[in-house]
Short mmCIF file of C-alpha atoms (C1' of nucleotides) in Angstrom, two decimals:
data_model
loop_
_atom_site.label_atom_id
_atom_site.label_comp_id
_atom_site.label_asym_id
_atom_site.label_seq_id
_atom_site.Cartn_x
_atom_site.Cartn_y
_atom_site.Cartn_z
CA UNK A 1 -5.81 -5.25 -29.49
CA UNK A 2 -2.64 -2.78 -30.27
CA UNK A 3 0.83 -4.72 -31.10
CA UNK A 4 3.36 -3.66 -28.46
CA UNK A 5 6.80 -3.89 -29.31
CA UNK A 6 9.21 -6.54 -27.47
CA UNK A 7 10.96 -3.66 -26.21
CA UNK A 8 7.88 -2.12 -24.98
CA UNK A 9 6.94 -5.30 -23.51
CA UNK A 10 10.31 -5.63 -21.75
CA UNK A 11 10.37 -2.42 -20.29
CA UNK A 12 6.22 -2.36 -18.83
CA UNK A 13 7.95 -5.89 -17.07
CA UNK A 14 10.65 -4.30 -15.90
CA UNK A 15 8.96 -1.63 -14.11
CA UNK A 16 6.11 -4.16 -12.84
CA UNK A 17 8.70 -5.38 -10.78
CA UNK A 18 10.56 -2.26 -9.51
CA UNK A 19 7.23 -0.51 -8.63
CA UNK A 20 6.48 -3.48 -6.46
CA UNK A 21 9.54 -3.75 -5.13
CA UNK A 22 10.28 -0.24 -4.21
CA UNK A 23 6.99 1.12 -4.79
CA UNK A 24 5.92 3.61 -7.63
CA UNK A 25 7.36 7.23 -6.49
CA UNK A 26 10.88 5.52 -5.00
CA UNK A 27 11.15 4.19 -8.77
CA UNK A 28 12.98 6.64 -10.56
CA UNK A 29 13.08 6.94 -14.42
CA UNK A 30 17.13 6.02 -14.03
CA UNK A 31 16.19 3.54 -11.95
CA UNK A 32 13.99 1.72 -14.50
CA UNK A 33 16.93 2.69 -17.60
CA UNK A 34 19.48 1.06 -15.45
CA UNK A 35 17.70 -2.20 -14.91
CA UNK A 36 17.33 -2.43 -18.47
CA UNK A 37 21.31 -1.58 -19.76
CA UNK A 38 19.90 1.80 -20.66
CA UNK A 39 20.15 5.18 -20.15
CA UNK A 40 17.48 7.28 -18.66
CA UNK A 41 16.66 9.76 -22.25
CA UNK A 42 15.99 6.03 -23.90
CA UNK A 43 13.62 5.55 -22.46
CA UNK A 44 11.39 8.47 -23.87
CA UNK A 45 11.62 6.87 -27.33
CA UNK A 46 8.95 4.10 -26.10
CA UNK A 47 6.98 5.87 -23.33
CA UNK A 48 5.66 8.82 -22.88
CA UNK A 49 6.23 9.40 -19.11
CA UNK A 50 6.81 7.38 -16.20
CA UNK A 51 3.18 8.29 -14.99
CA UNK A 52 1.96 6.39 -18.61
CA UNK A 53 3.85 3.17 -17.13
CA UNK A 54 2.17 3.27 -14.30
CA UNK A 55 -1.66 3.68 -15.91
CA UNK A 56 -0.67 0.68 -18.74
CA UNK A 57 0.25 -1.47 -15.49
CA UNK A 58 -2.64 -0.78 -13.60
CA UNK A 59 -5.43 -0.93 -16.66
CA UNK A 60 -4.05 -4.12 -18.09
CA UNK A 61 -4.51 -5.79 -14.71
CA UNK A 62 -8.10 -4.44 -14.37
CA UNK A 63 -8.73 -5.85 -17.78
CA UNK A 64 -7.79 -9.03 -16.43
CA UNK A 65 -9.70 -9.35 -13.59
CA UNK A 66 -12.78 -8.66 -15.46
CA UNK A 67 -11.73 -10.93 -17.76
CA UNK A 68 -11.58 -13.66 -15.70
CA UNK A 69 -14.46 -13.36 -13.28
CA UNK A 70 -17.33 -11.49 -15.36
CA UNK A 71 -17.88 -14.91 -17.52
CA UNK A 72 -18.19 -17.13 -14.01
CA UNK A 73 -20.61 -14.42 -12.79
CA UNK A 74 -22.40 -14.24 -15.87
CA UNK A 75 -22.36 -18.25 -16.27
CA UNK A 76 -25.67 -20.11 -14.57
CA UNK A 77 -23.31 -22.45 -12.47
CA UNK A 78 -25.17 -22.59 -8.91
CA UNK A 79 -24.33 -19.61 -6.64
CA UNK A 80 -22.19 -21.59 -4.60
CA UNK A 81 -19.99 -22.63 -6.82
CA UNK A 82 -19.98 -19.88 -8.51
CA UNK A 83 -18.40 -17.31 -6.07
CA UNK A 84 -16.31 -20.06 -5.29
CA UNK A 85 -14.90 -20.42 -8.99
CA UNK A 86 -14.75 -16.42 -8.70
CA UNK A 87 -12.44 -16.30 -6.19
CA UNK A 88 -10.85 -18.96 -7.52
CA UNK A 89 -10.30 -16.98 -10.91
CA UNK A 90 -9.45 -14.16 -9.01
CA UNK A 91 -6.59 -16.10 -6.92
CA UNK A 92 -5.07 -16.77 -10.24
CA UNK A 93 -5.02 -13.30 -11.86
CA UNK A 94 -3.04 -12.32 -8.93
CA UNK A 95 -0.62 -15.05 -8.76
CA UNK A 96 0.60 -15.24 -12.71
CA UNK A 97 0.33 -11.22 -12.19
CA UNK A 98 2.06 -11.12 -8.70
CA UNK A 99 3.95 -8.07 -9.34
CA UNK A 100 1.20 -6.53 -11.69
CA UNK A 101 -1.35 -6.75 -9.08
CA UNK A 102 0.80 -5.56 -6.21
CA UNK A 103 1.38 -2.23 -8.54
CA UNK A 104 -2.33 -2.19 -8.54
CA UNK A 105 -3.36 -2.84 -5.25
CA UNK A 106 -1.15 -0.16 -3.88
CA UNK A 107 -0.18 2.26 -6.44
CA UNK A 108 -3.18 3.55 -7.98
CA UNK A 109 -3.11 6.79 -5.58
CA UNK A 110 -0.82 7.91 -7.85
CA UNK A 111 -2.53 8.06 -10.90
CA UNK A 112 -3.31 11.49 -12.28
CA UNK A 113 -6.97 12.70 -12.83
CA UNK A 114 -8.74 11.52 -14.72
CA UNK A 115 -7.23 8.51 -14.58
CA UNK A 116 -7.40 7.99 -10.86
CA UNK A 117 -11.65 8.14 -11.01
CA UNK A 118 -11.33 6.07 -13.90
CA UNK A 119 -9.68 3.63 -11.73
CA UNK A 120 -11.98 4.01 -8.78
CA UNK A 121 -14.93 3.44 -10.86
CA UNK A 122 -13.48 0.42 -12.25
CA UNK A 123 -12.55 -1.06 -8.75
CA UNK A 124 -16.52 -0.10 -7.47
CA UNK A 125 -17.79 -2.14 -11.03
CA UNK A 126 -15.73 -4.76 -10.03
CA UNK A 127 -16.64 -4.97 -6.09
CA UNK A 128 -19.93 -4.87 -7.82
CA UNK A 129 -19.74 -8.46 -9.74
CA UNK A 130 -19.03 -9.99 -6.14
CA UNK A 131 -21.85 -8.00 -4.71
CA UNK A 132 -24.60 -9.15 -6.65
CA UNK A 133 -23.69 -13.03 -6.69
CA UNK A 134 -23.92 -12.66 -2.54
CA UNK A 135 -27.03 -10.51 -3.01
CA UNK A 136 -28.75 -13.89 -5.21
CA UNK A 137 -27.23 -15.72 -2.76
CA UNK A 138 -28.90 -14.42 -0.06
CA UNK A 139 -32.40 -14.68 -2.04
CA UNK A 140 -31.87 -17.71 -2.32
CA UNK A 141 -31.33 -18.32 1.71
CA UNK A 142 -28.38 -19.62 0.91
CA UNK A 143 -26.21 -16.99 2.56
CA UNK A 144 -26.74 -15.49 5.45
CA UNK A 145 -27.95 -11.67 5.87
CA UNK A 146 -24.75 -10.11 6.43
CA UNK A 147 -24.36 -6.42 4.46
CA UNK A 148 -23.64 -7.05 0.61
CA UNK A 149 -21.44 -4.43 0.76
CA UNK A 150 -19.61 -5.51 3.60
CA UNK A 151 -19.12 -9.42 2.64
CA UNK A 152 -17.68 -8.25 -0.96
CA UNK A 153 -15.01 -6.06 0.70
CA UNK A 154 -14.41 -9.01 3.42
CA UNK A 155 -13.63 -11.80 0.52
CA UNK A 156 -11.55 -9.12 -1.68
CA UNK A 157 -9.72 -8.04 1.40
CA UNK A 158 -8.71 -11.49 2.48
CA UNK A 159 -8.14 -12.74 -1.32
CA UNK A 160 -6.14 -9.52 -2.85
CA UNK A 161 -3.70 -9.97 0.53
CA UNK A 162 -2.23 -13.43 -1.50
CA UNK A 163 -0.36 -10.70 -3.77
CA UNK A 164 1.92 -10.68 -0.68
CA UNK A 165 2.66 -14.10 0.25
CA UNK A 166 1.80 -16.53 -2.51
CA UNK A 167 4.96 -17.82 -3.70
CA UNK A 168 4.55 -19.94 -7.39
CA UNK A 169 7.40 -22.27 -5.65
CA UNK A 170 5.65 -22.92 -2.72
CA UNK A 171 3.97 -26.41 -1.95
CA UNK A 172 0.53 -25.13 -2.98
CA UNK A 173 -0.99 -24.39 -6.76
CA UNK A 174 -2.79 -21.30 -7.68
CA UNK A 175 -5.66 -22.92 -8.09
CA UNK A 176 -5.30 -24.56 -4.26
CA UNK A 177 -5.10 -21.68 -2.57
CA UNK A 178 -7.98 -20.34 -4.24
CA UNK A 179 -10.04 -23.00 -2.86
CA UNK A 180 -8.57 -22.89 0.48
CA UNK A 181 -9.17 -19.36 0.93
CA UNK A 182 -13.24 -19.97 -0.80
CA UNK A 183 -13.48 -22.88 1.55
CA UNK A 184 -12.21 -20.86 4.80
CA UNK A 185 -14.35 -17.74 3.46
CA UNK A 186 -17.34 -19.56 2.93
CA UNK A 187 -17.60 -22.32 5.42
CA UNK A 188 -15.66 -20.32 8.50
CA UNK A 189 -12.41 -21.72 10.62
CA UNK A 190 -14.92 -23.13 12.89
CA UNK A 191 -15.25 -26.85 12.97
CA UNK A 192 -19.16 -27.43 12.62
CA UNK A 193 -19.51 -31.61 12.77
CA UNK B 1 6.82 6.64 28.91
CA UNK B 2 8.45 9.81 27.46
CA UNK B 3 6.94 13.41 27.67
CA UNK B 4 5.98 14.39 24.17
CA UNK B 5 5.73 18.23 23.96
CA UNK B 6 2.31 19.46 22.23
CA UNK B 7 3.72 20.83 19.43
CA UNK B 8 5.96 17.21 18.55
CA UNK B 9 1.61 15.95 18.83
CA UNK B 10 0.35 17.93 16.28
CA UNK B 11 3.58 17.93 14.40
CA UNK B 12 2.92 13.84 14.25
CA UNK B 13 -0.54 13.95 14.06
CA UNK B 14 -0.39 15.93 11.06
CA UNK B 15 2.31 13.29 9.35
CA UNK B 16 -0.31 10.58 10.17
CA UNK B 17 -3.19 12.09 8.00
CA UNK B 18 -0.65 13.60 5.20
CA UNK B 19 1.00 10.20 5.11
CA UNK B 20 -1.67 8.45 4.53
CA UNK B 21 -3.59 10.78 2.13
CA UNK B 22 -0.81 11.39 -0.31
CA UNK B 23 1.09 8.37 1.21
CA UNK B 24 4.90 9.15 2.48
CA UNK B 25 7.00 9.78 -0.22
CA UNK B 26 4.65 11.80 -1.97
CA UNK B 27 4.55 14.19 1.38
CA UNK B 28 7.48 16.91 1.26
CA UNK B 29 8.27 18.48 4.57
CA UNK B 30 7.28 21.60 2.98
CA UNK B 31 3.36 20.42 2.54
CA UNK B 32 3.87 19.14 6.07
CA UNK B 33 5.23 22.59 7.22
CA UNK B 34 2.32 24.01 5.29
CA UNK B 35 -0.21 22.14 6.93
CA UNK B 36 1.14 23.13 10.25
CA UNK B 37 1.36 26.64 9.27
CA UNK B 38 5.06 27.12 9.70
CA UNK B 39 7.94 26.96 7.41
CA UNK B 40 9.69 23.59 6.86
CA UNK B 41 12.89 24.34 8.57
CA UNK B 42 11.05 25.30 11.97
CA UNK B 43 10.09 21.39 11.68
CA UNK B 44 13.89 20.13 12.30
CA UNK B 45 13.90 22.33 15.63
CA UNK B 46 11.29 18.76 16.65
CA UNK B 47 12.10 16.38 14.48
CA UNK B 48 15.55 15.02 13.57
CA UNK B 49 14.11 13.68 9.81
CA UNK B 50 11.09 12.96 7.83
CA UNK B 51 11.84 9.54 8.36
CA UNK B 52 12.16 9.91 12.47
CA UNK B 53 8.44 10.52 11.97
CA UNK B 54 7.65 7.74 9.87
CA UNK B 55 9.58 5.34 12.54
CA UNK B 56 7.28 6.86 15.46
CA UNK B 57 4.16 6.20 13.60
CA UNK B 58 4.73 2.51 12.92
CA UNK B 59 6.45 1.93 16.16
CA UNK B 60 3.81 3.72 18.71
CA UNK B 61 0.85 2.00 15.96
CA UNK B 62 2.78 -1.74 16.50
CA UNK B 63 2.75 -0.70 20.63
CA UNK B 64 -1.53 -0.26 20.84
CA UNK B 65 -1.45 -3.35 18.57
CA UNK B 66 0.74 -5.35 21.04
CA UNK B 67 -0.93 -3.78 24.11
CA UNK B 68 -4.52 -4.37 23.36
CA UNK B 69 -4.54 -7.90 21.99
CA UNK B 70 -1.55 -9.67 23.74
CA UNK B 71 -3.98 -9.87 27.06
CA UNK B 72 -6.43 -11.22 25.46
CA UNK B 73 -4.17 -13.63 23.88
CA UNK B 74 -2.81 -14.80 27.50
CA UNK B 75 -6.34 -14.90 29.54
CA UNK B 76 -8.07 -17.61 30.01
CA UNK B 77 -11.01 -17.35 28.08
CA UNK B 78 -12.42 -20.64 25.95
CA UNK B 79 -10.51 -20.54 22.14
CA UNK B 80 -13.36 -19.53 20.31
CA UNK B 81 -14.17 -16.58 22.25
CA UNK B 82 -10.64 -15.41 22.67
CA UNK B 83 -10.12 -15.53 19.29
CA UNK B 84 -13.25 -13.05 18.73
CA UNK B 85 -12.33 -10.72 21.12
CA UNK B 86 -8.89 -10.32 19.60
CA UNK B 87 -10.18 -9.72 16.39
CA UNK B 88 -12.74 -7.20 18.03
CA UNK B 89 -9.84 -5.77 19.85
CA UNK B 90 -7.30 -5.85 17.03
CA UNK B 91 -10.38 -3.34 14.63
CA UNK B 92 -11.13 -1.41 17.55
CA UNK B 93 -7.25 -0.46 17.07
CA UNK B 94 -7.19 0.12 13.61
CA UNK B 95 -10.72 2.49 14.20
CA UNK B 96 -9.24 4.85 16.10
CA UNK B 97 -5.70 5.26 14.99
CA UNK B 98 -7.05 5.36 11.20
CA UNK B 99 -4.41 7.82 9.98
CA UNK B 100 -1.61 6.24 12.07
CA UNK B 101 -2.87 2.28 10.89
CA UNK B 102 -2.72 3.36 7.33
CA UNK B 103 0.36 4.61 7.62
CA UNK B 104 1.63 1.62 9.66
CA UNK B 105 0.31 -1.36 7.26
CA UNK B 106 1.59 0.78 3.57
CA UNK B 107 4.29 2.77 4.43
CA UNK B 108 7.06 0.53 6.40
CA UNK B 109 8.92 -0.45 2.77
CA UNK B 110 10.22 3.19 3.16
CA UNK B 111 11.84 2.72 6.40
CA UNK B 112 15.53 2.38 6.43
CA UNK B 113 17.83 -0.68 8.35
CA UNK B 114 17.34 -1.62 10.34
CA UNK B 115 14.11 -0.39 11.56
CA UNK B 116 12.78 -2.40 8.78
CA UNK B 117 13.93 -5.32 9.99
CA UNK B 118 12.83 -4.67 13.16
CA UNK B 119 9.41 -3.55 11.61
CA UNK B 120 8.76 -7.40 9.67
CA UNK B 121 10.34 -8.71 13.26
CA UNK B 122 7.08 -7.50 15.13
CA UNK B 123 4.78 -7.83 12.13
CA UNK B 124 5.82 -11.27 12.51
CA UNK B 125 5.38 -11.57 15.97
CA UNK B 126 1.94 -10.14 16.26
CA UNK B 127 0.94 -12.70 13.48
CA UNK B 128 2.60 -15.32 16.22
CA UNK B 129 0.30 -14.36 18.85
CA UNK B 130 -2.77 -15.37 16.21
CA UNK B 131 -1.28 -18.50 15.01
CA UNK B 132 -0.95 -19.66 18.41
CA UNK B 133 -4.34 -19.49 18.93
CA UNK B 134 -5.77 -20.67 16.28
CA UNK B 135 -3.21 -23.87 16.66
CA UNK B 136 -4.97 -24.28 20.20
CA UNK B 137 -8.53 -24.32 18.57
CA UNK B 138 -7.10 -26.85 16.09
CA UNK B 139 -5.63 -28.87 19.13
CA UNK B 140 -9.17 -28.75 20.78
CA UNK B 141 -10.46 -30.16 17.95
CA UNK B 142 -12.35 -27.06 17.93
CA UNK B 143 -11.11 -25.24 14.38
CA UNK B 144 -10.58 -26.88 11.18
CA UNK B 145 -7.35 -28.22 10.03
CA UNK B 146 -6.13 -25.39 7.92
CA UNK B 147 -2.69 -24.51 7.91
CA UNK B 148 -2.12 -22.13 10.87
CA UNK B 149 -0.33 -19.20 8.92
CA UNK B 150 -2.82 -19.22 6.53
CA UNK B 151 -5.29 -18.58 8.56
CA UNK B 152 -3.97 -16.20 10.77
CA UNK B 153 -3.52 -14.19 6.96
CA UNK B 154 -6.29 -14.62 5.51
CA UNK B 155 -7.93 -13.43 8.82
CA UNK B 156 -5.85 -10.10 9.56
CA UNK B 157 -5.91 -9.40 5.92
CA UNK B 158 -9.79 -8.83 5.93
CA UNK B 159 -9.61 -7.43 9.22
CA UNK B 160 -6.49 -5.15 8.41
CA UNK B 161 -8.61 -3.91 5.44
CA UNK B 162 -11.02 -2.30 7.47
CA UNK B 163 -8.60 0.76 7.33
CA UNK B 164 -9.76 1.92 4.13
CA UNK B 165 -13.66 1.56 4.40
CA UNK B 166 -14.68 2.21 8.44
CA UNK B 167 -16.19 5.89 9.06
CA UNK B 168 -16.91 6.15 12.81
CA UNK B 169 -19.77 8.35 11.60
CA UNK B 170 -21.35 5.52 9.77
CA UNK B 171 -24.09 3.40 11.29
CA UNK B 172 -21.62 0.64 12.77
CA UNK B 173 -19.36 1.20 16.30
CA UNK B 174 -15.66 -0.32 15.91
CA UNK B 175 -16.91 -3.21 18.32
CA UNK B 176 -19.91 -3.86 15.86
CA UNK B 177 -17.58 -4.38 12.88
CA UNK B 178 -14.91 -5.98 14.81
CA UNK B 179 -17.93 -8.76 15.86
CA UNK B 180 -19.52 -8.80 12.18
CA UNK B 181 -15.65 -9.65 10.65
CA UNK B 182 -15.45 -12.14 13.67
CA UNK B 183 -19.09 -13.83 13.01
CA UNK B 184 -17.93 -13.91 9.08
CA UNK B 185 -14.66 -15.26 9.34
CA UNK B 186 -15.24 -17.95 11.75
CA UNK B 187 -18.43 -18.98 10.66
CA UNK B 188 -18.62 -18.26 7.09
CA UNK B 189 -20.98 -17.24 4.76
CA UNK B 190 -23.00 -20.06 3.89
CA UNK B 191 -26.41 -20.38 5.97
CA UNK B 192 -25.65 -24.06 8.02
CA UNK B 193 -28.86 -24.02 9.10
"C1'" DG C 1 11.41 27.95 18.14
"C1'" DT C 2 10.83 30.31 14.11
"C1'" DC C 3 12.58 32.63 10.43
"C1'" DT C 4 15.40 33.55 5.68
"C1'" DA C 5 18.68 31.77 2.79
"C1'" DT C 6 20.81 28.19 0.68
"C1'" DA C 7 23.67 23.98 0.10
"C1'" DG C 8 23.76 19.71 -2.24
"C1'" DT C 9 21.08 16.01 -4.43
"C1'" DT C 10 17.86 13.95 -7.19
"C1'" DT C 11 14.02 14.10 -10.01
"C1'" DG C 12 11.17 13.78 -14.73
"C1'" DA C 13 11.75 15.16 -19.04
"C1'" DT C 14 13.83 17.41 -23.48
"C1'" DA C 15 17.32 18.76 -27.33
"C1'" DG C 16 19.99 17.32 -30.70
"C1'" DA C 17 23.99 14.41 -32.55
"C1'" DC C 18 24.60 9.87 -34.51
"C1'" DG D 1 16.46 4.09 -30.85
"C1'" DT D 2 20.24 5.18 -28.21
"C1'" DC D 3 23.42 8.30 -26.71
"C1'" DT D 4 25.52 12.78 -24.12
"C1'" DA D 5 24.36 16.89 -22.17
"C1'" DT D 6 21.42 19.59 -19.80
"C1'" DC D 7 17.33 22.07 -17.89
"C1'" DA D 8 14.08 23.49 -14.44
"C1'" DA D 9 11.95 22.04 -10.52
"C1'" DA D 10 11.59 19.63 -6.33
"C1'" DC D 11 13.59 17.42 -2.58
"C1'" DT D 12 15.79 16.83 2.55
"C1'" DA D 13 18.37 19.09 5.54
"C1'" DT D 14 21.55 22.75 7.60
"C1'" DA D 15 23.49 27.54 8.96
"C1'" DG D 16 22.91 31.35 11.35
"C1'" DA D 17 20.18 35.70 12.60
"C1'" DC D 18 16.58 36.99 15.81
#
DNA sequence: GTCTATAGTTTGATAGAC
DNA sequence: GTCTATCAAACTATAGAC
């Protein structure tokens, strides 16, 4: 754990929100100085270059994810409720991280090598947690046979899209939309009694 | 319908694949000039602005959208049904305009006004067309009683997904996916029996 | 329709005074 | 740590010859 200045602090915010906003590249540096009463050359005193911003942003929220969803994984709740408290977990990280994750989600093609691999191998572990709880799942005949693969990217897909309309002011909690979108993703839209 | 020289083709086809590798800002007319093996002034003699291209690409990708789902959405097939082939339809889209999807669902921030506008108008639209249906299944008594936008979402955001994973040489067709997502999302994917 | 040449901005980043 | 001043490079787009 390294101590990060409240300046620091202020300014990774600060561009969280402009690089979701506007997205990474139409950021500029001046951009970033001017939403903090700055000029652009000030900026160099805390951070090394604009691409460094955008790696602290993106690794940070990775850590989180993990961080989150590797104990419920690792945890011997049923499988069930398991992925369910998984996607619930992972439902929050996005929404206290909204513009965080967005930076994430749609940024990381910017990254430098070998950042960018690092990233993508991070993403695969990840995809990986999900994978294997379907996989014992499926042992246990409690999911159907559909491709491991192919139901991890289906929940992710449908959950990491929240980064785009959850609003914390809305009429539903974090923690209710996570188990609205487990409950649709598990049980189907289709009425069965 | 407007006669589209075969240069202004290959000019946009190659803006579909940049634009979505490196994503839009990150593509200078000069690597698109370069990839077409002219220089980047000979582009302007087809194209009134970078932008102009990015407008075409969203608008004609919105268009096969529109066109392939909104009959499906007005025959007179039972809810359940309907609602598959629409998501069957809506993949088999997004399969074989990969480029030109990619483009459409991460790109539109960089459009100007008011194409923008006009851009979340149909966006919203289309997502109309899903809603209604899945309101009729609910009416039926034939879905469950989630909230209608969410589930139109949640559903095109694992469907729209599909845009970064599908390889039409891998072992599924675009209809086979589009009826896997279908089978997932509106059954789940718990074993019920 | 394609070229060379270039105008006019904007960009990320640095130097050096305070 | 913040400023002013500035650099070198990249950008979109245009002018005008062929």
């Amino acid at each position: 754990m390294k101590a990060v200045s409240e300046r620091k602090q202020q300014i990774t915010s600060t561009a969280e929100r402009l690089f979701n906003q506007k997205g990474y590249l139409a950021t500029s540096v001046r951009d970033l100085a001017e939403a903090l009463g700055i000029e652009a050359a000030s900026l160099y005193s805390h951070v090394q270059s604009k691409e460094e911003l955008l790696w602290s942003i993106a690794d940070r929220c990775a850590d989180e994810f993990f961080d989150a969803v590797r104990p419920i994984a690792e945890s011997n709740l049923h499988t069930q409720q398991k992925l369910t408290e998984m996607i619930v977990a992972h439902v929050m990280v996005i929404t206290r991280n909204q513009d965080a994750s967005a930076v994430f989600f749609r940024e990381w093609k910017h990254l430098s090598e070998p950042q960018k691999s690092q990233y993508a191998q991070r993403q695969s572990d990840y995809e990986g947690i999900f994978k294997a709880v379907i996989r014992k799942g499926m042992e246990e005949n409690l999911f159907k046979n559909f491709d491991e693969g192919f139901s991890a990217r289906t929940i992710l897909s449908a959950i990491n899209w929240t980064h785009t309309w959850y609003r914390p002011d809305g009429e539903w909690t974090a923690r209710q939309v996570g188990e609205h979108l487990s409950g649709f993703l598990l049980n189907g839209l289709i009425r069965t009694i």
